[in-house]
Coordinates of C-alpha atoms in Angstrom, one line a residue:
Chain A
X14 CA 20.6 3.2 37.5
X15 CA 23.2 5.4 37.0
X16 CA 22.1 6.5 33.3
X17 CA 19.1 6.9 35.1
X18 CA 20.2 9.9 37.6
X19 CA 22.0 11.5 35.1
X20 CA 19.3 11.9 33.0
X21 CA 17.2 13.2 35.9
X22 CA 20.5 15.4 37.0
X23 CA 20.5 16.5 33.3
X24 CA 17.1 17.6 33.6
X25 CA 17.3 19.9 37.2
X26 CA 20.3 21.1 35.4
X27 CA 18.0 22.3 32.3
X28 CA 15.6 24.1 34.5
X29 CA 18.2 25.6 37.0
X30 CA 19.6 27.2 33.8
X31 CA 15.8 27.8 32.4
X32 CA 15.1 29.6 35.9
X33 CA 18.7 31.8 36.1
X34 CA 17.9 32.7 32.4
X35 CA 14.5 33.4 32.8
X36 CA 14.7 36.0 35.7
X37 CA 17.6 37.8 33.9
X38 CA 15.5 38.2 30.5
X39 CA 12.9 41.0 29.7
X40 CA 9.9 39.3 31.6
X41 CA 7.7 39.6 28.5
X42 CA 9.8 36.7 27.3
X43 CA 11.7 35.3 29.7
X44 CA 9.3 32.6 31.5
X45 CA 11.3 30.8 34.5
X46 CA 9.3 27.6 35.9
X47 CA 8.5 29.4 38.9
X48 CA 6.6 32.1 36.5
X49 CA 4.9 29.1 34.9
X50 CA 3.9 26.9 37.8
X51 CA 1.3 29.3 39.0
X52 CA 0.2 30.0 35.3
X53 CA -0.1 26.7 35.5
X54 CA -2.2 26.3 38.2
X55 CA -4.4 29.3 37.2
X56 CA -5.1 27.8 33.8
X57 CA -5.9 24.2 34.9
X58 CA -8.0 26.0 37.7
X59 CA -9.8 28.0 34.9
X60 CA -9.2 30.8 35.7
X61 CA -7.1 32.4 33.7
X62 CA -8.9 30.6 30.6
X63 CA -12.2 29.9 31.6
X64 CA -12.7 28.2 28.0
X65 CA -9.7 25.9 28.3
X66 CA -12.0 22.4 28.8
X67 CA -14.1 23.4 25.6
X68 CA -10.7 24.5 23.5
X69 CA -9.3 20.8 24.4
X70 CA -12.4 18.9 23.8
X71 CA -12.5 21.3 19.9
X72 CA -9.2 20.2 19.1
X73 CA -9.4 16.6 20.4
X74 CA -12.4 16.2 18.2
X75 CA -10.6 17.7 15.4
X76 CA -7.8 15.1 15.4
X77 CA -10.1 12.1 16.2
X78 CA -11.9 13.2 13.0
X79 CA -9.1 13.7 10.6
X80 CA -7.4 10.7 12.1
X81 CA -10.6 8.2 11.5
X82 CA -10.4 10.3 7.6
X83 CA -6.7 9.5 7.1
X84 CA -7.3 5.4 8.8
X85 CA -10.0 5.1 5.7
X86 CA -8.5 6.9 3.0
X87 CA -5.0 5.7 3.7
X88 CA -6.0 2.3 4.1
X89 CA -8.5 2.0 0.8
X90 CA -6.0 4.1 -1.0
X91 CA -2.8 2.1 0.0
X92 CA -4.7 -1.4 -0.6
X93 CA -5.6 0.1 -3.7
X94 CA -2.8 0.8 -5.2
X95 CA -1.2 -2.6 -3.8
X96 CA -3.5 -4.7 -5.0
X97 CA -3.4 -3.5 -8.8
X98 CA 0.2 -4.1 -10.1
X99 CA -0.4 -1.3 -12.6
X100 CA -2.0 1.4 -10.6
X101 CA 0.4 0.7 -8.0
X102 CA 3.6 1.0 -10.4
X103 CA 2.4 4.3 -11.8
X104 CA 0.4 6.4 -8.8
X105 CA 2.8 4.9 -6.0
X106 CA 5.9 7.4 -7.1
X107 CA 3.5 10.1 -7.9
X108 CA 2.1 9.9 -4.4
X109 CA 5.3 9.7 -2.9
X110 CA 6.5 12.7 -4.9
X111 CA 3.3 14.2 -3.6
X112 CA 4.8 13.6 -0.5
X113 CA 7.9 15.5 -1.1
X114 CA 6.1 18.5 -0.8
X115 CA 6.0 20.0 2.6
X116 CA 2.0 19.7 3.4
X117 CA 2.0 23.2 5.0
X118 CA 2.5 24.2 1.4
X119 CA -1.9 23.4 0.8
X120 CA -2.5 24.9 3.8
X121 CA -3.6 28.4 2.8
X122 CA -5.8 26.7 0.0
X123 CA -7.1 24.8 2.4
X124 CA -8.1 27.7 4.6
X125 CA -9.6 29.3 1.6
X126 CA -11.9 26.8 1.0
X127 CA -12.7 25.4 4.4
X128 CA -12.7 28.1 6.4
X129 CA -11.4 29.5 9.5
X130 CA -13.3 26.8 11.1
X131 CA -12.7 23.2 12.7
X132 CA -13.3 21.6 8.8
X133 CA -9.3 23.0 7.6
X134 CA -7.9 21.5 10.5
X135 CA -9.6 18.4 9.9
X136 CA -8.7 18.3 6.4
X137 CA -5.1 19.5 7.3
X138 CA -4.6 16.7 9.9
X139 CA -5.9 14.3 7.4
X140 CA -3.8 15.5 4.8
X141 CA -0.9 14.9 7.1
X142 CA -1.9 11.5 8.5
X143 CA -2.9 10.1 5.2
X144 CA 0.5 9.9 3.6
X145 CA 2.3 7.9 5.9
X146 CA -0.4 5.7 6.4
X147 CA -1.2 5.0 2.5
X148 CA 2.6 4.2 2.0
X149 CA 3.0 2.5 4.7
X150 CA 0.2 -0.2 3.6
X151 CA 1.7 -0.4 0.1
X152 CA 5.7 -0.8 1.7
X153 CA 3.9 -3.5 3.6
X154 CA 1.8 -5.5 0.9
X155 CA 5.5 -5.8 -0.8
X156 CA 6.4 -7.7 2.7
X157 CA 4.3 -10.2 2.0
X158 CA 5.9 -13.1 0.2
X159 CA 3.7 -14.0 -3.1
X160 CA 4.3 -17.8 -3.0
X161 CA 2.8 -18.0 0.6
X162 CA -0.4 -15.8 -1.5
X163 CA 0.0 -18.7 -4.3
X164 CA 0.0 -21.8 -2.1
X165 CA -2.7 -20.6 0.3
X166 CA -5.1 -19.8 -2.6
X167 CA -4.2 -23.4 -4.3
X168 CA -5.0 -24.8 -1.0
X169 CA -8.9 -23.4 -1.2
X170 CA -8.4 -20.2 0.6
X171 CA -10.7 -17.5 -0.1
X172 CA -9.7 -14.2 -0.4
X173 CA -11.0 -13.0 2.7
X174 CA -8.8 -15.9 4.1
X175 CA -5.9 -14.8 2.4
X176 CA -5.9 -11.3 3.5
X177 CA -6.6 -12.7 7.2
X178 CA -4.2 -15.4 7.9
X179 CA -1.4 -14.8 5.5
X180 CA -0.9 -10.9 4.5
X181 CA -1.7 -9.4 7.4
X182 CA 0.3 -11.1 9.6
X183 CA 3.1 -10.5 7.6
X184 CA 2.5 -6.7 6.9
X185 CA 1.1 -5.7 10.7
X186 CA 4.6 -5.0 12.0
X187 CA 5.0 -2.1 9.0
X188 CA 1.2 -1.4 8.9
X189 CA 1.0 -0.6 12.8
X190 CA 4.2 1.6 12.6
X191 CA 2.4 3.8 9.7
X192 CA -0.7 4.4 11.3
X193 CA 1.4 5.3 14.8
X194 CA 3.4 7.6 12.4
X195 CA 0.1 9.1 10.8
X196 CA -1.8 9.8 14.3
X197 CA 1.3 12.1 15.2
X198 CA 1.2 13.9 12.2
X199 CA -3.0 14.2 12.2
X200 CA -2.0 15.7 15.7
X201 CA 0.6 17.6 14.2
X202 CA -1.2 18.9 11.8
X203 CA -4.3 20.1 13.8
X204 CA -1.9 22.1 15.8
X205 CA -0.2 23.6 12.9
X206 CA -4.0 24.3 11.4
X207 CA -5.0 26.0 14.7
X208 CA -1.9 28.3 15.5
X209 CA -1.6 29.7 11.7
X210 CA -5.3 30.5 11.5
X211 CA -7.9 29.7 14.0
X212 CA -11.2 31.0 15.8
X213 CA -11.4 28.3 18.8
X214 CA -9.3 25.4 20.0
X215 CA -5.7 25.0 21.8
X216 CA -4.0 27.4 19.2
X217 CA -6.0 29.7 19.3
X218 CA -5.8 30.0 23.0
X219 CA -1.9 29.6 22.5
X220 CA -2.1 32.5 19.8
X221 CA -4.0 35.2 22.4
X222 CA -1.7 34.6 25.3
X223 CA 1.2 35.5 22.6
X224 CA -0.5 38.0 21.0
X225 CA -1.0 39.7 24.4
X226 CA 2.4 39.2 25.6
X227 CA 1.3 36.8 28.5
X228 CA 4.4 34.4 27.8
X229 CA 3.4 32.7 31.4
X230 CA 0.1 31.5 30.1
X231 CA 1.6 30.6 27.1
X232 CA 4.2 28.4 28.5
X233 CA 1.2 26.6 30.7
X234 CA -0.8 26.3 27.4
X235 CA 1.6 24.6 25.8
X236 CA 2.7 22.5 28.2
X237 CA -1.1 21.2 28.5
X238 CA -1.4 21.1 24.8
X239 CA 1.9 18.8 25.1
X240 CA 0.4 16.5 27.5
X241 CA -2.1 15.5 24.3
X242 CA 0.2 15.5 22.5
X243 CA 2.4 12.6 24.1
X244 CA -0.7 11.4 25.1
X245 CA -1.8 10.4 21.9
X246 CA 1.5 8.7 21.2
X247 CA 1.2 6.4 24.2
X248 CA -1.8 5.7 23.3
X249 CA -0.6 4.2 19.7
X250 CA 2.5 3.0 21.2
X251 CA 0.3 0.5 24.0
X252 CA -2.0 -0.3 21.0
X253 CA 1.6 -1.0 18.7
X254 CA 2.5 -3.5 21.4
X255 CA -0.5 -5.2 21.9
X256 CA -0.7 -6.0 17.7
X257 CA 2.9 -7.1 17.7
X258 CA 2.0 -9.5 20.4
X259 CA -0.7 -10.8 18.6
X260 CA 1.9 -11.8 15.4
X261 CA 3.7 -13.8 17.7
Chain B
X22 CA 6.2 2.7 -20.6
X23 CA 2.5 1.6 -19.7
X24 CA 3.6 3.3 -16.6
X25 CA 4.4 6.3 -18.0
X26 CA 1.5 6.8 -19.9
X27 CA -1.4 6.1 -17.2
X28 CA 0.6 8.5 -15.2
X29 CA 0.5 11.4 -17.6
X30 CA -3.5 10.4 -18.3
X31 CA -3.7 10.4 -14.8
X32 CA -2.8 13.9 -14.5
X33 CA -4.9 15.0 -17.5
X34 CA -7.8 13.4 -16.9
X35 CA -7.5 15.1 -13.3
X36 CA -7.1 18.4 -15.2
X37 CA -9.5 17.7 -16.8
X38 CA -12.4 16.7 -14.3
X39 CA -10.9 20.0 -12.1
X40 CA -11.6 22.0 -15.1
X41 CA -15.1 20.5 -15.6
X42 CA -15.7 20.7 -12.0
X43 CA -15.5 24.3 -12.0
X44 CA -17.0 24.9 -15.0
X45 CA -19.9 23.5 -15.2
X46 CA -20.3 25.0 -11.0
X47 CA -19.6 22.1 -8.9
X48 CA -17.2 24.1 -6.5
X49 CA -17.4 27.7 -6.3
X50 CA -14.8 29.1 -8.5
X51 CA -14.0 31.8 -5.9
X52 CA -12.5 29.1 -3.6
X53 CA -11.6 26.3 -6.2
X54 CA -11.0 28.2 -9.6
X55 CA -10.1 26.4 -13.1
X56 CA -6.5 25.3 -14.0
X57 CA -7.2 27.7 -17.0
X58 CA -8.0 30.0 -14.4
X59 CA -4.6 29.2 -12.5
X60 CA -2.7 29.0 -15.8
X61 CA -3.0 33.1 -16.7
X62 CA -2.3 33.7 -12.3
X63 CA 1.2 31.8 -13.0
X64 CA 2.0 34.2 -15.0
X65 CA 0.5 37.4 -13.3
X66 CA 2.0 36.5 -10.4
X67 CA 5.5 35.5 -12.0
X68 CA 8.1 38.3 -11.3
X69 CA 7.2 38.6 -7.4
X70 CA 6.3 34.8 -6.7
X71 CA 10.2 33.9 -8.2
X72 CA 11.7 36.7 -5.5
X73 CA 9.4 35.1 -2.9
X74 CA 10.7 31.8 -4.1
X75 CA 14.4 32.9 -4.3
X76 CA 14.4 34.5 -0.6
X77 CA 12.4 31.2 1.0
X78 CA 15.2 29.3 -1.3
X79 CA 18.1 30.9 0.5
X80 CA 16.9 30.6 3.5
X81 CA 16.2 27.2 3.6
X82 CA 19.7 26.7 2.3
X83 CA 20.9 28.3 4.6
X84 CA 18.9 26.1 7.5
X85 CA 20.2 22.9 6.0
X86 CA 23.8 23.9 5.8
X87 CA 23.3 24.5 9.3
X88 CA 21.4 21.2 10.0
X89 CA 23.2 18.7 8.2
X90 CA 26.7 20.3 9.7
X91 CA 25.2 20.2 13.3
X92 CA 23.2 17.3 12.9
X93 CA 26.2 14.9 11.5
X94 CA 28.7 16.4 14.4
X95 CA 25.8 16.5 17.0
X96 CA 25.0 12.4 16.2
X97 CA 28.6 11.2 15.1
X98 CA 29.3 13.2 18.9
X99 CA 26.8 11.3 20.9
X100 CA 26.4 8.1 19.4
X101 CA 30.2 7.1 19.4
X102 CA 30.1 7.6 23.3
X103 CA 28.9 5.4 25.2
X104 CA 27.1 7.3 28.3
X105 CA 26.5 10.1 26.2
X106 CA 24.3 8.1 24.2
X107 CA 22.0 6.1 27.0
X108 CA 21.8 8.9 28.9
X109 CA 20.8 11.8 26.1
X110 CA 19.0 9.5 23.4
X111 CA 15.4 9.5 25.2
X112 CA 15.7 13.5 25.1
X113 CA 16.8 13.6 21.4
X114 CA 13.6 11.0 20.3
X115 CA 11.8 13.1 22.5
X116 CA 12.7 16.6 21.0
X117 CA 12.5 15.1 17.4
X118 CA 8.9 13.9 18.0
X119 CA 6.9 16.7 19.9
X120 CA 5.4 19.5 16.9
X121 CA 8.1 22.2 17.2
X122 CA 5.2 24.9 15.8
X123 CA 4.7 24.9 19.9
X124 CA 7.7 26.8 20.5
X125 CA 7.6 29.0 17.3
X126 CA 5.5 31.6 18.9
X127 CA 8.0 32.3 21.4
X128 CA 11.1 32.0 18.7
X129 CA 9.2 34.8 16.9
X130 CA 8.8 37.0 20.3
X131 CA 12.7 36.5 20.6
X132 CA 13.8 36.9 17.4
X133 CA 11.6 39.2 15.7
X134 CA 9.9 39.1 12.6
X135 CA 12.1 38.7 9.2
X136 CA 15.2 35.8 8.3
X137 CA 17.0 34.6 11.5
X138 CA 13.3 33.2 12.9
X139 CA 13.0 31.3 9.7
X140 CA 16.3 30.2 9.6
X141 CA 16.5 29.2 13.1
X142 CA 13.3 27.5 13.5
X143 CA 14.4 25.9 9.7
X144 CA 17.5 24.6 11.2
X145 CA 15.5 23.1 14.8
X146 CA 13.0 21.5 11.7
X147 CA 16.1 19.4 10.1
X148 CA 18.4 19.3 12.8
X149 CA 16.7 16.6 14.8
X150 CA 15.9 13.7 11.9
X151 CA 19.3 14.1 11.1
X152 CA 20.9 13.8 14.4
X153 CA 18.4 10.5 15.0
X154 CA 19.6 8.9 11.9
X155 CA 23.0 9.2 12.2
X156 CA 23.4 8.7 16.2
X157 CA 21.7 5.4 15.3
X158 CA 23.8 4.5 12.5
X159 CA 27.2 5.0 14.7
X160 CA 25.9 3.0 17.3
X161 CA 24.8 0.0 14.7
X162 CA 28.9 0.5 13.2
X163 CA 30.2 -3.1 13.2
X164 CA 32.2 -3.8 17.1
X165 CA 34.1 -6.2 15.2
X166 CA 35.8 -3.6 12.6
X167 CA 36.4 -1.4 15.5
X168 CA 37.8 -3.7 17.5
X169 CA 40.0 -4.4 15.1
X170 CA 41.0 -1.3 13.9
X171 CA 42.2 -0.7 17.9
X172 CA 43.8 -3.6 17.7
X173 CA 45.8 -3.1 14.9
X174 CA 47.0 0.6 16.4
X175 CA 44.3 2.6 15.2
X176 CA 44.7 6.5 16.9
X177 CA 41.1 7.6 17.7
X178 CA 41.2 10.2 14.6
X179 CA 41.9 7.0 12.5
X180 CA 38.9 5.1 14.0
X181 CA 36.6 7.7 13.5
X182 CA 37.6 8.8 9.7
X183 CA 38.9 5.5 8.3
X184 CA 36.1 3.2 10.1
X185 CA 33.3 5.1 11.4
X186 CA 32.6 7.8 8.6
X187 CA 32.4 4.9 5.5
X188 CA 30.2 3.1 7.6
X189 CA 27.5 5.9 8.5
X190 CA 28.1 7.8 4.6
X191 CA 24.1 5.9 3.4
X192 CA 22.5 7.4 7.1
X193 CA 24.0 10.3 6.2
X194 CA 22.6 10.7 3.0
X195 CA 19.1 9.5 4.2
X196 CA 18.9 12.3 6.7
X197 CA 19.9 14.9 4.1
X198 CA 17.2 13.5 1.7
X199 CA 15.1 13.4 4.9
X200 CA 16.4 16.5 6.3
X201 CA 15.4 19.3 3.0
X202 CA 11.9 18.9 3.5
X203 CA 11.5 19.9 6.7
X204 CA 13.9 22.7 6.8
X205 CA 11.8 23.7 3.8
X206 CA 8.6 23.4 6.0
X207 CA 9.8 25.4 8.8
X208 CA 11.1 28.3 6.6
X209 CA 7.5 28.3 5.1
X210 CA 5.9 27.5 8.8
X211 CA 7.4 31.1 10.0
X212 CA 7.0 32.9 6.8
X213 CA 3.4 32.3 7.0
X214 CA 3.0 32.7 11.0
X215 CA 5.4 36.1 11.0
X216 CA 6.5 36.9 7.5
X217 CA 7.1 40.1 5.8
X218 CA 8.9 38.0 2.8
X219 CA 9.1 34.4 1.4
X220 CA 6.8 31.9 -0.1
X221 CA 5.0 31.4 2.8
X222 CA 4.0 35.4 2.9
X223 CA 3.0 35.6 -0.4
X224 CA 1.0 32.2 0.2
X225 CA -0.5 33.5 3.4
X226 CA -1.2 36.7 1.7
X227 CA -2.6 35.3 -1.2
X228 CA -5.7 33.8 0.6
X229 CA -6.0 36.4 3.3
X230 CA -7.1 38.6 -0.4
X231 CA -9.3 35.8 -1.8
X232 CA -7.1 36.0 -4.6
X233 CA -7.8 32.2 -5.3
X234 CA -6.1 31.4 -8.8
X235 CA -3.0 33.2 -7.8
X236 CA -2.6 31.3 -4.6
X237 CA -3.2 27.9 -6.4
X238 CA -0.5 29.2 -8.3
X239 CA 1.6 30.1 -6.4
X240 CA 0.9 26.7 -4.6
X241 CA 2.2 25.4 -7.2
X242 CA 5.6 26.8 -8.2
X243 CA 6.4 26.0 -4.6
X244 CA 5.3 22.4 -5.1
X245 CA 7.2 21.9 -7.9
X246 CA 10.7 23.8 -6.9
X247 CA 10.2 21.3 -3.8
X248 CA 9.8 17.9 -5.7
X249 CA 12.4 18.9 -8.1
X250 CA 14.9 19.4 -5.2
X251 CA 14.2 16.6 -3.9
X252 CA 14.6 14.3 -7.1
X253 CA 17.7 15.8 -7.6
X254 CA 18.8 15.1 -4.2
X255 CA 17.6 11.8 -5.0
X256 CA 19.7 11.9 -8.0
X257 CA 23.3 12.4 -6.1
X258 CA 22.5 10.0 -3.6
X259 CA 21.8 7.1 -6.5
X260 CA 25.3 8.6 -8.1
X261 CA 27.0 8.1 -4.7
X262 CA 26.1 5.0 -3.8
X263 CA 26.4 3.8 -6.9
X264 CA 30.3 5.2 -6.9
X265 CA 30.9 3.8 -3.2
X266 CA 29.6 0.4 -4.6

């Protein structure tokens, strides 16, 4: 209870210091919250983007399709690799190297060759949500305990079976948490796509009200574009709950 | 050794099927072009890709210095107290999670174009996993050897070098092998958004001219100065745990 009202006394404190700060900056960049609340209200009225509906449907579609990309890919490639001993031992490190390298590194190529178009956010959001997803099925068929594999299969169990009852269970916990992780960085990474380069979407909306100095629409984009964002993540977080429940 | 050498056919035969692949006209070379395409750019674009390098190098160094000193303090700080802890945690996750290239915009209208953006937004990139990871790692410090450390007339600075600082040394080193990527990123993020120097200009800059083999290039000195960085990091933190047993 009392953590509680401190945190909400933390957080009036935060904006009554956002608001004194605000007023006494240049107003080109200072953006107090009561600057933003009417931004706010213009721009989810439409009128000061009139577009704003069809920017957040673009950009929704662009992570929903990079995300399904990155589920598929990661998944065949992870069970791939996990499945052969071999392939496994020598691509796993070279993917996690791979990994090393921070992804905004292919962006540019990626621009180059897709376009200033939805198709290189896509294929950035994928390239983002694909990683954690692929390692995260390959750190998780190493969960599962071989001998369970061996007696199961000496039992009769296909392999269909196998996968079912005894290595999914035992790899959902880490499985789940990697494809949580990858869905924030396809969302990530569709964001990042669309404020470096874009024609249409949230970022490019973000991008113009910069680019013409109107920092209080900015702020009110954002803040919409941040409501997706969490969004998304309680979204994953309900469906991460549900499949731990069903392990139980 | 089997492992060694399907990784390096691996990479050739990949060479190999990129090279054929443009070639024989697959993908437009204009957009995709041939490593022996890429191989000549390397060179061409060798003198001002290493300054690019050197100057996104520095400040990235510069970013993590600042991260892993205000991280470590920031986490060692609020996760050893109590209230501190419960009541600021849920704003730390928070911060850590949403995409920080929502705020950049507004860094770049405050701080101008050039290093201190880079820096800055660099240090707000590594900052937060390290923070996380070592908050978390003072809280999960063993009650029991604190309790007897007190008991046995610990002072506080006693408690928190002899007890707490051993304990949280592998968290520590996590979030600095966690923490050079993405103060690598965010340098690179700003060059590219509102650069006049750096990798991430010359990148930008690089496919704003079509200049296709010297961007793949270029992609890939950057690639490879960042996975070498990180193996060495790797490196010292195998050395150190290995010497703190």
């Amino acid at each position: 209870m009392k953590v509680v009202g401190l945190r909400l006394a933390l957080l009036a404190l935060f904006l009554a210091a956002w608001e004194v700060a605000g007023r006494t900056m240049n107003p080109l960049l200072g953006v107090p919250p009561s600057v933003v609340l009417p931004a706010l209200r213009d721009l989810l009225l439409l009128r000061s983007y009139p577009d704003l509906l069809a920017s957040l449907a673009l950009t929704v579609r662009e992570i929903v399709t990079a995300y399904a990309l990155a589920v598929a890919a990661g998944l065949g490639c992870g069970f791939m690799l996990g499945m052969h001993r071999l392939v496994g031992r020598a691509w796993g490190p070279m993917l996690a190297a791979l990994y090393a390298v921070p992804a905004v590194v292919w962006y540019p190529s990626l621009m180059l060759f897709f376009g200033l178009d939805a198709a290189s956010k896509i294929a950035f959001g994928f390239l983002l949500g694909f990683f954690p997803i692929a390692l995260a099925v390959l750190a998780g068929i190493r969960q599962v305990n071989p001998q369970l594999v061996v007696v199961a299969r000496a039992y009769g169990a296909g392999t269909v079976t196998v996968f079912r009852r005894v290595m999914l269970p035992a790899m959902l916990f880490t499985l789940v948490g990697g494809l949580r992780t990858g869905l924030a960085l396809c969302v990530i990474g569709v964001i990042v796509g669309e404020i470096l380069g874009s024609k249409a979407g949230m970022g490019a909306l973000i991008n113009h009200a910069y680019g013409l100095l109107r920092t209080g629409d900015y702020v009110a984009l954002v803040l919409v574009t941040l409501t997706l964002v969490v969004g998304s993540d309680v979204l994953a977080s309900l469906l991460e709950r549900r499949a731990s429940r069903w392990t139980e | 050794m089997t492992v060694r050498v399907l990784q390096l056919v691996t990479v050739i035969a990949g060479l190999g099927l990129w090279e054929l692949a443009a070639r024989s006209g697959w993908v437009d070379p204009l957009f995709v072009p041939a490593p022996s395409a890429v191989a000549p750019a390397l060179v061409r674009i060798g003198g001002g890709a290493l300054a690019g390098l050197a100057d996104t190098l520095g400040k990235t160094a510069l970013a993590y210095v600042l991260s892993v000193v205000l991280g470590v303090s920031a986490g060692i700080a609020v996760g050893s107290v109590r209230l501190l802890r419960d009541v600021l945690s849920p704003y730390v996750i928070a911060l850590y999670g949403i995409p920080k290239i929502l705020v950049l915009p507004w860094i770049v209208l405050l701080l101008g174009y050039g290093t201190t953006p880079a820096v800055f937004y660099g240090t707000l990139h590594g900052f937060f996993p390290i923070m996380v990871l070592v908050m978390g790692a003072v809280r999960d410090v063993d009650r029991t050897l604190v309790t007897v450390a007190r008991s046995l007339g610990a002072t506080t600075w006693q408690l928190y070098w002899k007890v707490l600082m051993p304990a949280i040394v592998p968290s520590v080193l996590a979030g600095m092998r966690l923490g050079i990527v993405f103060c690598l990123l965010g340098v690179l993020v700003v060059e590219m958004f509102a650069g006049v120097r750096g990798m991430g200009h010359v990148l930008g800059s690089f496919a704003n001219g079509f200049q296709a083999p010297e961007l793949f290039a270029a992609t890939a000195l950057v690639s490879a100065a960042s996975i070498a960085i990180v193996l060495a990091l790797d490196h010292l933190n195998d050395t150190l745990s290995r010497w703190r047993g």
